Coordinates of C-alpha atoms in Angstrom, one line a residue:
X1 CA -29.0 -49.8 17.7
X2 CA -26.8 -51.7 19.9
X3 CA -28.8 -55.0 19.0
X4 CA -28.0 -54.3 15.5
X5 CA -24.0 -53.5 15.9
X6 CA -24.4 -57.0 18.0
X7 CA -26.0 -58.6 14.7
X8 CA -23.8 -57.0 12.3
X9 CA -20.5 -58.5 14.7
X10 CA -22.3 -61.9 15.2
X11 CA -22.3 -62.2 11.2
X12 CA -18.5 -61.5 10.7
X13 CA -17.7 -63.8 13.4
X14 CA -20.0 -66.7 11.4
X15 CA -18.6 -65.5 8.2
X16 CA -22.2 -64.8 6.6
X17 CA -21.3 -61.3 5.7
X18 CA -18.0 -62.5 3.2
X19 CA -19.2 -66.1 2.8
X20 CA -22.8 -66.0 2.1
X21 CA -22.7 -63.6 -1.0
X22 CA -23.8 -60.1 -1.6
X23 CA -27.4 -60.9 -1.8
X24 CA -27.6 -61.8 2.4
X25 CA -25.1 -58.8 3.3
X26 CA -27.4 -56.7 1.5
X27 CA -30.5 -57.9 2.4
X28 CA -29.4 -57.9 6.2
X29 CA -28.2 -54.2 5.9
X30 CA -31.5 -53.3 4.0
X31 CA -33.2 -54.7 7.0
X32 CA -31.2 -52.9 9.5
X33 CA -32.1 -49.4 8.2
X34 CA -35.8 -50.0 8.7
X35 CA -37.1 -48.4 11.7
X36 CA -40.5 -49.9 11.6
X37 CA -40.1 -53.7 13.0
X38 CA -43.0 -55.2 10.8
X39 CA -41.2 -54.0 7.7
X40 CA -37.5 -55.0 9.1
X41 CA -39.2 -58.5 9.8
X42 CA -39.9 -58.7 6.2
X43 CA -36.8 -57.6 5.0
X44 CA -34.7 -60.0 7.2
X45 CA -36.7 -62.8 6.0
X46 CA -36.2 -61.8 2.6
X47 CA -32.5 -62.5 3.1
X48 CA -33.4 -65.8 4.4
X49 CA -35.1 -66.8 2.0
X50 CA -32.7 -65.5 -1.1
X51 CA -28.9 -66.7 1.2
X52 CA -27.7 -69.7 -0.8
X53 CA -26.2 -70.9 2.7
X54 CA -27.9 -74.0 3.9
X55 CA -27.4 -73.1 7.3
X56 CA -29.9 -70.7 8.4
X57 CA -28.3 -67.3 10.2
X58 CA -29.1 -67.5 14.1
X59 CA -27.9 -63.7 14.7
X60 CA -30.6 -62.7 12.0
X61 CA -33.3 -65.5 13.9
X62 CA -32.8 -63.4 16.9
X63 CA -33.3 -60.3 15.7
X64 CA -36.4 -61.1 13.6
X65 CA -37.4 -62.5 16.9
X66 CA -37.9 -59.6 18.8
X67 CA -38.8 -57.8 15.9
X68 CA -42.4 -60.3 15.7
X69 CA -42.8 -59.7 19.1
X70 CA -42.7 -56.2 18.6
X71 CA -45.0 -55.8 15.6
X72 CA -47.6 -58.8 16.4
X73 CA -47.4 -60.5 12.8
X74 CA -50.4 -60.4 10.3
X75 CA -50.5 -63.9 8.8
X76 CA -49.0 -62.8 5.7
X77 CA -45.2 -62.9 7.9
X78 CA -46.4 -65.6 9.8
X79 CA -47.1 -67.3 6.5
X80 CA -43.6 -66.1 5.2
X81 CA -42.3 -67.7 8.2
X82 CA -44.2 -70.7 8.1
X83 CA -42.7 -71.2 4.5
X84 CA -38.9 -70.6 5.7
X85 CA -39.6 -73.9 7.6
X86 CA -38.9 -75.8 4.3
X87 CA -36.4 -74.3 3.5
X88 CA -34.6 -74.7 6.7
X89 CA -35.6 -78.4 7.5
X90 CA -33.2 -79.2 10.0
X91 CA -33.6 -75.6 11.8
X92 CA -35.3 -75.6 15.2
X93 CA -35.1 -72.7 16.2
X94 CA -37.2 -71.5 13.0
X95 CA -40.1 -73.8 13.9
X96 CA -39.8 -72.8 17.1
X97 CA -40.4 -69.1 16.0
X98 CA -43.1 -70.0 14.1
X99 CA -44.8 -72.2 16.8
X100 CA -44.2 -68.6 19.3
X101 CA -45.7 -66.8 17.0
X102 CA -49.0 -69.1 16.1
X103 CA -49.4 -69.2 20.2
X104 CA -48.9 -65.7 20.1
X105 CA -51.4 -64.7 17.8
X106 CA -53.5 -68.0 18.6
X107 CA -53.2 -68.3 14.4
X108 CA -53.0 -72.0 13.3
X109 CA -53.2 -71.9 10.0
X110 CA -53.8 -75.1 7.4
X111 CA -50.2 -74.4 5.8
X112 CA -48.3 -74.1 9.5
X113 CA -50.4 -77.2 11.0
X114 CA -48.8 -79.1 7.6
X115 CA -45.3 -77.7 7.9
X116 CA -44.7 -78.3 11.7
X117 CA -46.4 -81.8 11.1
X118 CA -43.5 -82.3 8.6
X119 CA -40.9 -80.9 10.4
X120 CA -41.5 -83.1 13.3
X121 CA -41.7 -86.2 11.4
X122 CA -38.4 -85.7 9.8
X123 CA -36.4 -83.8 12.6
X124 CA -33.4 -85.1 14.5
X125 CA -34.6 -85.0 17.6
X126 CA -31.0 -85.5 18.3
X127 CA -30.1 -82.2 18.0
X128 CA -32.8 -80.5 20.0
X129 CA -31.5 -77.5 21.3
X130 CA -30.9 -77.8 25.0
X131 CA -33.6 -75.6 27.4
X132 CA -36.2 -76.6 25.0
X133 CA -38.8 -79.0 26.7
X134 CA -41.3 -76.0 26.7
X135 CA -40.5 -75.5 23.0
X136 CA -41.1 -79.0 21.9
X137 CA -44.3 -79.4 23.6
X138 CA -45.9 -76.2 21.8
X139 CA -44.5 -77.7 18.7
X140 CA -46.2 -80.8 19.4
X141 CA -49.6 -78.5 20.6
X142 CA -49.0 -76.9 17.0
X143 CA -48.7 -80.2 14.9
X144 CA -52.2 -81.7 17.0
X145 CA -54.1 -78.7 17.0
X146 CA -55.9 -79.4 13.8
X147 CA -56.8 -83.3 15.2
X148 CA -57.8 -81.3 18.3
X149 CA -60.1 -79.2 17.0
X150 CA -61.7 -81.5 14.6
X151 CA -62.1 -84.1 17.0
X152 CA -60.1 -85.9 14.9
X153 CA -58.3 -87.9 18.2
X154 CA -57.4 -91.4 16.0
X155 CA -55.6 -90.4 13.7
X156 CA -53.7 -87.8 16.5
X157 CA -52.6 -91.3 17.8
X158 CA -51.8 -92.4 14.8
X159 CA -49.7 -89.7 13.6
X160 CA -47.9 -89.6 17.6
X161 CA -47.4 -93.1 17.1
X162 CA -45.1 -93.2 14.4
X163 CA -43.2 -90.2 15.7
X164 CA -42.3 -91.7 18.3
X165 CA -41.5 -95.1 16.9
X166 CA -38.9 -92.7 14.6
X167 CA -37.4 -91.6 17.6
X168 CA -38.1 -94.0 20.8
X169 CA -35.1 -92.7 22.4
X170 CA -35.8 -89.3 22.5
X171 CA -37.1 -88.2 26.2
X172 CA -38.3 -85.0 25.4
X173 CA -40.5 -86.3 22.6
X174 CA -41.8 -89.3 24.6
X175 CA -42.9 -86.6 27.4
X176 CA -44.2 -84.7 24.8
X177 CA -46.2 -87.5 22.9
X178 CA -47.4 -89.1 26.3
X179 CA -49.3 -85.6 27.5
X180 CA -50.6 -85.1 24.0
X181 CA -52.0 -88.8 23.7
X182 CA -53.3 -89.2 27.8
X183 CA -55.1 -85.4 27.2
X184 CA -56.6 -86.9 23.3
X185 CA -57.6 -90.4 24.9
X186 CA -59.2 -89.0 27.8
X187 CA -61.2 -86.2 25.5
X188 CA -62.3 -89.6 23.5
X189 CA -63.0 -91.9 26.2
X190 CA -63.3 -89.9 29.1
X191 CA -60.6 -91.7 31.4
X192 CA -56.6 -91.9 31.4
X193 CA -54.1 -93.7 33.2
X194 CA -54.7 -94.1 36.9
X195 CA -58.5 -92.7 36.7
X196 CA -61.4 -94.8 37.1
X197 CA -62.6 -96.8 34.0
X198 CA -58.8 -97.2 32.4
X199 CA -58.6 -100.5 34.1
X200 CA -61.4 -101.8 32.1
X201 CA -59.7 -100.9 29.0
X202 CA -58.4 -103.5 26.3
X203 CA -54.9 -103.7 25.9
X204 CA -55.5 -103.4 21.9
X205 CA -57.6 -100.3 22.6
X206 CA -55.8 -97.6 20.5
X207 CA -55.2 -95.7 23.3
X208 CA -54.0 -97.8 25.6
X209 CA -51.8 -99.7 22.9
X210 CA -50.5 -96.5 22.1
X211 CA -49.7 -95.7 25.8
X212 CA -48.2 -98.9 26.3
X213 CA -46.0 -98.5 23.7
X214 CA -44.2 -95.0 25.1
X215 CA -44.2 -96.6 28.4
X216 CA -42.1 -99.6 27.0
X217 CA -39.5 -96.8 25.4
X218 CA -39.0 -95.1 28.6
X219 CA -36.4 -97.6 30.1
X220 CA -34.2 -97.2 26.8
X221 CA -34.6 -93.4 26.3
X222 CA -31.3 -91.5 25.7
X223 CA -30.4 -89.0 28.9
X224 CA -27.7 -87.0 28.4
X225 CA -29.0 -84.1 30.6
X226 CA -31.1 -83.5 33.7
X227 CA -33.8 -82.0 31.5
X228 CA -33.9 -85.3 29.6
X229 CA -34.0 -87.7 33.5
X230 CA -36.7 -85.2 34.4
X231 CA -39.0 -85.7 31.2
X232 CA -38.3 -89.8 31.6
X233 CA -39.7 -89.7 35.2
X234 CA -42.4 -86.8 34.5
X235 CA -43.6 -89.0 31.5
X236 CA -43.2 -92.2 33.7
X237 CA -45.7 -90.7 36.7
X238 CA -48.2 -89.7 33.8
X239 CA -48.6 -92.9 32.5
X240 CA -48.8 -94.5 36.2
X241 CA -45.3 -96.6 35.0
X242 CA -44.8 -99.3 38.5
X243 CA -40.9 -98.2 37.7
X244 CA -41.8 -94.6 38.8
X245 CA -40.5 -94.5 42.2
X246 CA -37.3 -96.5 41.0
X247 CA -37.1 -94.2 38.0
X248 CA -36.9 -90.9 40.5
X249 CA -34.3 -92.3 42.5
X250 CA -31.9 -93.7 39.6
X251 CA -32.1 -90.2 38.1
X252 CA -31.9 -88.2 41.2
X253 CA -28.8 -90.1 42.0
X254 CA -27.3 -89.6 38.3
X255 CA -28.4 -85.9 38.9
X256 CA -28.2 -85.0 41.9
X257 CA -27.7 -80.9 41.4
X258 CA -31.5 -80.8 39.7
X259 CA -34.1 -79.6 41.4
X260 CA -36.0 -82.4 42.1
X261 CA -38.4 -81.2 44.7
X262 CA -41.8 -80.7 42.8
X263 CA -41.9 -83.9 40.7
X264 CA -40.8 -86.1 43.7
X265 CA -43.4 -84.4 46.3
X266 CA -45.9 -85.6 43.6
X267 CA -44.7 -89.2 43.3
X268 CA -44.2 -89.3 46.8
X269 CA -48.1 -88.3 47.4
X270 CA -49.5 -90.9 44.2
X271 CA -47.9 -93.7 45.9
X272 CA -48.3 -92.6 49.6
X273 CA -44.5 -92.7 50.1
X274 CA -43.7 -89.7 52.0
X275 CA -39.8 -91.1 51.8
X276 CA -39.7 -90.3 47.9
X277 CA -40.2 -86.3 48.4
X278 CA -36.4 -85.0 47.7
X279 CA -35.9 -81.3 49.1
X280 CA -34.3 -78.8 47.5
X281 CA -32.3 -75.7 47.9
X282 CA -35.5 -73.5 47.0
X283 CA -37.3 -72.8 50.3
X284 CA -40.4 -72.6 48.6
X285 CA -40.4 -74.8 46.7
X286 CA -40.1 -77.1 49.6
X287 CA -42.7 -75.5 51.0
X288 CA -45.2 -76.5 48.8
X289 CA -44.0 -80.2 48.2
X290 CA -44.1 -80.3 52.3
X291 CA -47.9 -79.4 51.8
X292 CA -48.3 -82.1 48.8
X293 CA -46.8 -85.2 50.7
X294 CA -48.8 -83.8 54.4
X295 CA -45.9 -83.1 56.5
X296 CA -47.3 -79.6 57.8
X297 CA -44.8 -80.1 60.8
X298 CA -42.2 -79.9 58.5
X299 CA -44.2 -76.4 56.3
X300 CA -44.4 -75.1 59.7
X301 CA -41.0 -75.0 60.6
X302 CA -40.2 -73.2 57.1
X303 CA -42.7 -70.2 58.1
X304 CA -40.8 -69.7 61.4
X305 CA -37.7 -68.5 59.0
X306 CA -39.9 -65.8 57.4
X307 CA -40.9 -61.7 59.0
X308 CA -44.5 -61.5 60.0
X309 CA -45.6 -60.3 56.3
X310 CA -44.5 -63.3 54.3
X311 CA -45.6 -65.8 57.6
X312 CA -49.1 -64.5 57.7
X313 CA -49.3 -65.5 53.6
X314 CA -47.7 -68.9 53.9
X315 CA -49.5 -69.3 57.1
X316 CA -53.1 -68.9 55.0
X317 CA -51.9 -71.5 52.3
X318 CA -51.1 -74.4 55.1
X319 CA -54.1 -73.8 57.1
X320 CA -56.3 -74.5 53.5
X321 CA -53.8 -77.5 53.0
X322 CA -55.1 -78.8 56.4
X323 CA -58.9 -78.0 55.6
X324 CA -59.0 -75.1 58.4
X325 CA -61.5 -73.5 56.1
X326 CA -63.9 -71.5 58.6
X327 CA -60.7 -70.8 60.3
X328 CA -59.4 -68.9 56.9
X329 CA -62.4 -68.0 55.6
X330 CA -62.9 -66.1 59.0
X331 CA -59.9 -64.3 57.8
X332 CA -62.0 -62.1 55.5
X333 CA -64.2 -60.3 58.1
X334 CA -61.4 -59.5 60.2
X335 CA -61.2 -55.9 60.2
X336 CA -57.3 -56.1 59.7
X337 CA -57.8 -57.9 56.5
X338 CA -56.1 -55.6 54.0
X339 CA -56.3 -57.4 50.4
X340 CA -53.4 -55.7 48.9
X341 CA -50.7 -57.6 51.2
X342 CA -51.6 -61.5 49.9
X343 CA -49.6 -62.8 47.5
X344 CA -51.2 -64.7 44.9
X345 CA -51.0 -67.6 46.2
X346 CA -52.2 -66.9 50.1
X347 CA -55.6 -65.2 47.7
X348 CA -56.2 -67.8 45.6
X349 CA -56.1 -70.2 48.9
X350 CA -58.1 -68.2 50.9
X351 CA -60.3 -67.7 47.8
X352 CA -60.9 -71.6 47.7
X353 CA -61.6 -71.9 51.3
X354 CA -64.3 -69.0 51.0
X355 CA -65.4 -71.1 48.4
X356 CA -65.7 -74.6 50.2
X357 CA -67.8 -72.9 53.2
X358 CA -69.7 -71.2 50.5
X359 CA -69.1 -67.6 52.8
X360 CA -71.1 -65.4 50.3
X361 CA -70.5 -62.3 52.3
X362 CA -66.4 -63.2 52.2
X363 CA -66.9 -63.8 48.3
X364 CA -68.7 -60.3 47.7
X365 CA -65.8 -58.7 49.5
X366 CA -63.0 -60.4 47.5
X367 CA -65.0 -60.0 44.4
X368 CA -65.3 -56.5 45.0
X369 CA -61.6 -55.9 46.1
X370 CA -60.1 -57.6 42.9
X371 CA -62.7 -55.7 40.5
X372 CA -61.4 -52.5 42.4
X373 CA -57.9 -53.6 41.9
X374 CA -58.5 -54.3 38.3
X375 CA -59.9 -50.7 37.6
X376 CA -58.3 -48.7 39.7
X377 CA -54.4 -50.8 39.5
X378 CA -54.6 -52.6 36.3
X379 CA -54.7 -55.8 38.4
X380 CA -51.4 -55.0 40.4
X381 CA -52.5 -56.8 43.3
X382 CA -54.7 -59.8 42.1
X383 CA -54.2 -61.1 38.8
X384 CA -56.0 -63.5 36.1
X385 CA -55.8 -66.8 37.9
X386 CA -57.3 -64.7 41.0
X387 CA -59.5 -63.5 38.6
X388 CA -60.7 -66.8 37.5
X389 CA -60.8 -67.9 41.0
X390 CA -63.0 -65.4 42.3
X391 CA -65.5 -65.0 39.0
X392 CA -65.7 -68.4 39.2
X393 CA -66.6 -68.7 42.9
X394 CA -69.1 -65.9 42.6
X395 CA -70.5 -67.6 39.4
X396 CA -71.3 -70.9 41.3
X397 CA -72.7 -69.2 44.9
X398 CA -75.0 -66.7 42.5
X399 CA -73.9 -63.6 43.0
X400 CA -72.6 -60.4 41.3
X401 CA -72.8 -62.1 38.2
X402 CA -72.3 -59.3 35.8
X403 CA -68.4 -58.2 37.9
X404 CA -67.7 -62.4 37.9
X405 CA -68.2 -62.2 34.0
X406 CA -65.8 -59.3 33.6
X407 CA -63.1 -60.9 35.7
X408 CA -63.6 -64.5 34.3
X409 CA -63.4 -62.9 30.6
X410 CA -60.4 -61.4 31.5
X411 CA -58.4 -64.8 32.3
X412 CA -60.1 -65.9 29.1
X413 CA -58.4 -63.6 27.3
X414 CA -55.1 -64.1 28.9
X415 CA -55.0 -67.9 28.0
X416 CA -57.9 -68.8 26.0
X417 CA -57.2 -72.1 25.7
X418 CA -57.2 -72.6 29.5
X419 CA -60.1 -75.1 30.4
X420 CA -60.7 -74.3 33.7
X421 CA -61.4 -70.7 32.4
X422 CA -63.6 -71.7 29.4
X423 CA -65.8 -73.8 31.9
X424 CA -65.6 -70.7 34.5
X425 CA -67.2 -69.0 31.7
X426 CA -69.8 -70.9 30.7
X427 CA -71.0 -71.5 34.2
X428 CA -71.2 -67.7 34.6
X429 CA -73.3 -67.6 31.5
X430 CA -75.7 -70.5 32.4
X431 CA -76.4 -69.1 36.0
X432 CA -77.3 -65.8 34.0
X433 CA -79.8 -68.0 31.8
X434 CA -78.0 -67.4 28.4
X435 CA -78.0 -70.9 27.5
X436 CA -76.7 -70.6 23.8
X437 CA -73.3 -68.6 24.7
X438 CA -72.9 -70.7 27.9
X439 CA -73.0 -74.0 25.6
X440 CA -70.5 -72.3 22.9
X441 CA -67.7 -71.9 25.9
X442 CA -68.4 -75.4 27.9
X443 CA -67.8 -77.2 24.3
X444 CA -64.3 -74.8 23.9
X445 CA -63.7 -76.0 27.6
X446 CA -64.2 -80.0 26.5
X447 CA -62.2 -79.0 23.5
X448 CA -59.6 -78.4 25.6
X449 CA -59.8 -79.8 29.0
X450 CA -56.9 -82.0 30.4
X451 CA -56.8 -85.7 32.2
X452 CA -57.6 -85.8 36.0
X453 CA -60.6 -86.0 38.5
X454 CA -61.1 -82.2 38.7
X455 CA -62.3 -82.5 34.7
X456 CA -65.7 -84.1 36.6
X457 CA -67.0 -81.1 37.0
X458 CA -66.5 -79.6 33.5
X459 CA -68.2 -82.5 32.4
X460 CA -71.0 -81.8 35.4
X461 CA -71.6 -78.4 34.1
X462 CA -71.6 -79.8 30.5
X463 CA -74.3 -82.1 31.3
X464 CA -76.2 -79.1 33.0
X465 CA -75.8 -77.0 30.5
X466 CA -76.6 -79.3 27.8
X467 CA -79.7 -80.1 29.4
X468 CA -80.9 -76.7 29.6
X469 CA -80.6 -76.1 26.1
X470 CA -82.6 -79.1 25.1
X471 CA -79.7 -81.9 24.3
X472 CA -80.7 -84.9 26.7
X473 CA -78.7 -87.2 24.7
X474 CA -75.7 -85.0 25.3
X475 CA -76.2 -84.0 28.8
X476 CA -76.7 -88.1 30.0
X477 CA -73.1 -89.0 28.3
X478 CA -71.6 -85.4 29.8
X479 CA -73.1 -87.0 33.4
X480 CA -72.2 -90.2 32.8
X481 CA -68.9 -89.2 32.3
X482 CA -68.7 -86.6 35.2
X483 CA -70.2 -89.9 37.8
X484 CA -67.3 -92.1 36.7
X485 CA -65.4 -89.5 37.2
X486 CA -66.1 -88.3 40.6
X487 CA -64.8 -89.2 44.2
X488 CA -66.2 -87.8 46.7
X489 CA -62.9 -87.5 49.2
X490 CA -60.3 -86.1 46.3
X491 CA -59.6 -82.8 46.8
X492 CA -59.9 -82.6 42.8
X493 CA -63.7 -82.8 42.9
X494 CA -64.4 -80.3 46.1
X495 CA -66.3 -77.9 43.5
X496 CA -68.7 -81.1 42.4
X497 CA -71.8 -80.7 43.4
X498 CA -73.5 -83.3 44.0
X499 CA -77.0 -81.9 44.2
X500 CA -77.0 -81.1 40.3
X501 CA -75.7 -84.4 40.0
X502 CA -79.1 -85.8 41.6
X503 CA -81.3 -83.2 40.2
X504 CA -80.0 -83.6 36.8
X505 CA -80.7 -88.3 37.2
X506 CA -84.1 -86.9 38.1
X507 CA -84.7 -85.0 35.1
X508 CA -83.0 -87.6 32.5
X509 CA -85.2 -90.7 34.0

């Protein structure tokens, strides 16, 4: 009720409930009597759709917000919503409803993919509201996902292209556009800036021209906040831009209150300058970008601030950050192991370093604890990245296939878009021999899957997969791919294995 006394106020004070005629007031108050938030939903966008104001109402967007949270929209509203787009041309915050609501419901319907497409192409990026990068790039998810899923990756860059070259001044879009157009070009031709094989590329290759181009724009792009310096320098490091490191510390200096430690520790690792890493006032934070650039002296010295609980965690993530694997690993069998005091983090570390000394006995005791934690906790302790993790690790040393499944499936159906899980999936499936359903999820997982090294062994279980169910054409591209992709010393590819590689160049001679 008090959300509705605070809607009711919020309209006097905008003048809507005198200025905007009987039909809105009504409508609104109509709304506000249902008790049922599907129905209200429909009500209040009845009144948006009949006001004669221009202006769209945002105490009544915020209300029908939490009431399609609430009631998990049939397509019906969400087609209702979709349609108040038009209407409401310049309104952000209504396409970014409907965008929450499509990635909600994972509904991406013909008429939304057209309207947000629209919208986009004649918005003022100008006035994007401010805290709205993660908005604006599931708008920009929303208007691709058509191209996306219908392979359709030329006319994605053509489409990004002239977006941007309607607004080549706006940072969020060009951060926006870059991920969308690195992710579409790799999915295409399998590499991305600073990957092997991009090199070879021809500056008039559509990708690359269109690369080339947001890169240029960078330099000019309008920054009026530190969200907008962070999405120049983030787009800047994704595209491999030499002004990088020169872009970090103009920005940092114009900026100097944003937190600055996570991008830089990355930047400082790409271009081995330890220098560049910028520490912030988040301990952790620091932490973890101490790890990223190799100064473990400097991690260390953070633990030492913490009781023995949270020390013994942080303690597990830098020894797998210095490759003390048996050392962790060993961790397992001790008999004060108790799995319910690691944070996620410390598991999902210790889970890798199980995983690299392939420790099956470790593995069946993690699998087991998080399965029991699952049934008996509703995941309290674990999680669906640990989930993932350990169903995944299980799936590729061959055992307790049938509790991996369960747990993978569950991180599936927390984020089904995920790659990583897709691919987890299918791996699980192939090592159980059902070929057909493993191929269905590895094709969702290249469907999906994201620039970078550790996307070689998606494409290694493609070719595998594709192989086994009688596609040699497809599985020598999938290996190709996953070869040119592959180094052995990156920590990316420490779950390639090599020996399918060989086994599969056998078998394709």
């Amino acid at each position: 009720m008090k959300k509705f006394l605070t809607l009711i106020l919020l309209l006097l004070v905008q003048g809507y409930i005198f200025a905007a005629g009987a039909d809105f007031h009504g409508g609104i108050l109509a709304a506000l009597n249902e008790t049922d938030p599907r129905i209200r939903a429909g009500r209040i966008i009845d009144a948006l759709e009949n006001s004669s104001e221009s202006k769209c109402s945002v105490a009544a967007l915020a209300v029908l917000s939490d009431d399609l949270i609430l009631c998990a929209p049939d397509e019906t509203l969400l087609s209702r919503l979709t349609a108040l787009m038009k209407k409401y041309p310049a309104e952000w915050k209504i396409a970014i409803l409907a965008g929450k609501m499509a990635q909600l419901n994972r509904t991406y319907t013909d008429e939304l993919v057209d309207n947000m497409q629209k919208f986009l192409m004649d918005a003022d990026f100008s006035t994007l509201p401010e805290k709205s990068e993660l908005s604006l790039n599931m708008l920009v998810h929303c208007a691709n996902f058509r191209f996306n899923r219908a392979k359709d990756y030329r006319n994605t860059a053509k489409f990004f292209n002239q977006l941007v070259n309607k607004n080549p001044r706006s940072a969020q879009l060009l951060r926006a556009a870059a991920v969308i157009q690195i992710n579409n070009g790799f999915r295409a031709c399998g590499t991305a800036p600073g990957l092997p094989g991009y090199e070879k590329l021809a500056a008039t290759d559509i990708w690359k021209s269109s690369l080339n181009s947001i890169a240029a724009k960078l330099e000019n792009a309008e920054v009026k906040s530190a969200a907008d310096a962070n999405a120049v320098v983030t787009a800047a490091l994704l595209l491999k831009h030499p002004e990088t490191a020169g872009m970090l510390k103009k920005y940092s200096s114009a900026f100097p209150g944003s937190n600055w430690s996570t991008l830089s520790a990355i930047i400082a690792r790409d271009t081995k300058t330890p220098a560049l890493f910028i520490p912030g006032k988040n301990i952790m934070q620091n932490f973890n970008g101490y790890l990223t650039v190799k100064d473990f002296s400097a991690a260390r010295k953070i633990i030492r601030n913490y009781n023995a609980h949270v020390r013994n965690n942080l303690d597990i993530i830098l020894k797998n950050a210095e490759d003390r694997h048996h050392e962790v690993a060993e961790l397992v069998h001790s008999p004060a192991f108790k799995f319910q005091e690691l944070f996620h983090e410390s598991l999902n570390a210790l889970i890798t370093s199980v995983h690299i000394v392939k420790d099956k006995k470790a593995a069946e005791k993690l699998l087991k604890a998080t399965v029991d934690d699952i049934e008996k906790n509703g995941g309290k302790y674990s999680g669906f990245i640990t989930c993932n993790a350990i169903g995944y690790v299980a799936a590729d040393l061959d055992i307790a296939l049938s509790d991996a499944e369960k747990l993978i499936r569950t991180a599936v159906h927390t984020l089904p878009e995920e790659a990583s899980f897709r691919d987890s999936l299918a791996w699980v499936l192939f090592r159980q021999g059902r070929f057909a359903e493993a191929e269905k999820e590895i094709d969702a997982a290249l469907e999906n899957c994201s620039a970078g090294l550790s996307s070689s062994v998606i494409y290694l279980h493609a070719a595998q997969i594709k192989f086994s169910c009688g596609r040699p054409v497809e599985a020598r591209k999938m290996l190709n791919r996953a070869k040119a992709l592959y180094l052995p010393d990156a920590k990316e590819c420490s779950e390639y294995d090599i020996n399918i590689q060989k086994n599969l160049e056998n078998l394709l001679k």
